[in-house]
Coordinates of C-alpha atoms in Angstrom, one line a residue:
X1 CA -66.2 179.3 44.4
X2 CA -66.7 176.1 45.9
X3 CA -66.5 174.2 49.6
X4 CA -62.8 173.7 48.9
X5 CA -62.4 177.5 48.6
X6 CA -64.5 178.1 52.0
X7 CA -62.7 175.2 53.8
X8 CA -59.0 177.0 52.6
X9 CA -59.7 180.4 53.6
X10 CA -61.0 179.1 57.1
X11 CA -57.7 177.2 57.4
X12 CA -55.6 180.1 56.3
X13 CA -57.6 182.3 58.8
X14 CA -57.0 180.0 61.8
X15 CA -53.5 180.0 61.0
X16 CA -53.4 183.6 61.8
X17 CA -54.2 183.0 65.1
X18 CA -51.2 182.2 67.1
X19 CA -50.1 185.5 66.0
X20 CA -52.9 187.4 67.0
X21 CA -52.9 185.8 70.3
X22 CA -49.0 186.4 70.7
X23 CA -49.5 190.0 69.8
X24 CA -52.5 190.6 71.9
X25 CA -50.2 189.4 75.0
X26 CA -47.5 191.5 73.9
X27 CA -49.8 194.9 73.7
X28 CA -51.3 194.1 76.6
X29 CA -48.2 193.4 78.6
X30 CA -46.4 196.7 76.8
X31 CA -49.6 199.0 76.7
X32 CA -52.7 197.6 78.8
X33 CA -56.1 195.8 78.2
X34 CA -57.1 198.7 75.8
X35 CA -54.2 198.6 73.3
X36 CA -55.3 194.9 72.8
X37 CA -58.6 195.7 72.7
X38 CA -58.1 198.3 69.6
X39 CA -56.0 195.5 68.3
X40 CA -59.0 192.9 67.7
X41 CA -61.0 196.3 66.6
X42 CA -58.4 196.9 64.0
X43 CA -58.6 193.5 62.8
X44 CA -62.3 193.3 62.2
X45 CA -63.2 191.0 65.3
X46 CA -65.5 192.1 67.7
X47 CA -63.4 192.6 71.1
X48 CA -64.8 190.9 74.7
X49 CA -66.7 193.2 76.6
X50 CA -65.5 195.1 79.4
X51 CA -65.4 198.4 81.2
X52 CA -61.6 200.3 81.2
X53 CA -62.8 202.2 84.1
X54 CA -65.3 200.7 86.1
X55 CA -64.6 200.0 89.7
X56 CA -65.3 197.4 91.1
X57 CA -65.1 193.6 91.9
X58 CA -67.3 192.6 89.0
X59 CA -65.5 195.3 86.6
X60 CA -61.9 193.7 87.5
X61 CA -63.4 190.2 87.1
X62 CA -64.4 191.0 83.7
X63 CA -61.1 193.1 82.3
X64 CA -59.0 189.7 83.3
X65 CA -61.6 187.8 81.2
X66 CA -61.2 189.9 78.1
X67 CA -57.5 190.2 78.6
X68 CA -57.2 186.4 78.9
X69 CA -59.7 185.5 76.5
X70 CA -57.5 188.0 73.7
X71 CA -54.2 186.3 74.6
X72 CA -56.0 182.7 73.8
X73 CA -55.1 181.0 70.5
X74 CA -58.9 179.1 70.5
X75 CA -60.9 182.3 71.3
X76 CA -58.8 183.7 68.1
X77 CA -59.5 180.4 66.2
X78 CA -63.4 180.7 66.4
X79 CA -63.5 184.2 65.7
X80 CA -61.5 184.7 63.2
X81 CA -63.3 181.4 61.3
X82 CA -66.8 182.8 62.0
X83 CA -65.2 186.1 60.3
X84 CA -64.3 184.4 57.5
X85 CA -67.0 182.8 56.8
X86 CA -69.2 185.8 57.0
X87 CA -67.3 187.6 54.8
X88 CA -67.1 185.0 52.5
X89 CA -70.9 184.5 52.6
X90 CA -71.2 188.5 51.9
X91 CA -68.8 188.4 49.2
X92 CA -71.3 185.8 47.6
X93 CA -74.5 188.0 48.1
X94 CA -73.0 191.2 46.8
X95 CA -72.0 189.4 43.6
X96 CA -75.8 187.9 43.5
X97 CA -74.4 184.3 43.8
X98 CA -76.8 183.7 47.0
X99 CA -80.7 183.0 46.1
X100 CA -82.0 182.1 49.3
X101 CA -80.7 182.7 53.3
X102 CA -77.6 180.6 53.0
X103 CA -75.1 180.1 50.1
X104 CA -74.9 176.6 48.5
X105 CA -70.8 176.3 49.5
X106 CA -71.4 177.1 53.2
X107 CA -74.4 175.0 53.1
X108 CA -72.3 172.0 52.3
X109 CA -69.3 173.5 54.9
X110 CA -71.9 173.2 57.4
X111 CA -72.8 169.7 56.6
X112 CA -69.2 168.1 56.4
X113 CA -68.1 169.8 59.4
X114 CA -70.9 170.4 62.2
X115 CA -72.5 167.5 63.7
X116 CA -76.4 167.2 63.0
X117 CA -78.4 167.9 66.4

């Protein structure tokens, strides 16, 4: 495995998200907040956080956050690259590939593509 196979299966991941997104608006439109909500579950992601039966300004505030935030290409773009890249990284540890905190592939993904603080 190498940064090349870290940088494809983040691309092929983002791909993925336009559908997500389009589906998530479709479930929610169809079935409510919670059907899209079991959606992101089902595909590993962890959902926004909200109450489904809460009342109260703050409560309906934050149900039109998740729901918009689930229908958003971008929210599905990071989280479905910090997914694959996690997984990736444990795929690496259970095979003993990883010596240290931080494989030598995602070291160098790091490097090329986040800016040094």
């Amino acid at each position: 495995m190498s940064l090349e196979d870290v940088e494809n299966a983040v691309k092929e991941a983002i791909k993925a998200a336009e559908t997500h997104a389009g589906n998530c608006v479709k479930l929610i439109n169809d079935k409510g907040l919670k059907a899209g909500i079991d959606y992101c579950t089902q595909q590993g992601i962890d959902p926004p956080q909200c109450s489904l039966t809460a009342v109260s300004k703050n409560a309906d505030n934050q149900r039109a956050k998740a729901s918009r935030m689930l229908c958003e290409v971008k929210w599905w773009s990071r989280r479905l690259k910090d997914h694959t890249i996690r997984n990736y990284e444990n795929t690496l540890r259970s095979q003993g590939k990883v010596t240290k905190h931080l494989s030598n592939d995602l070291l160098a993904y790091h490097k090329k593509h986040y800016r040094v603080r």
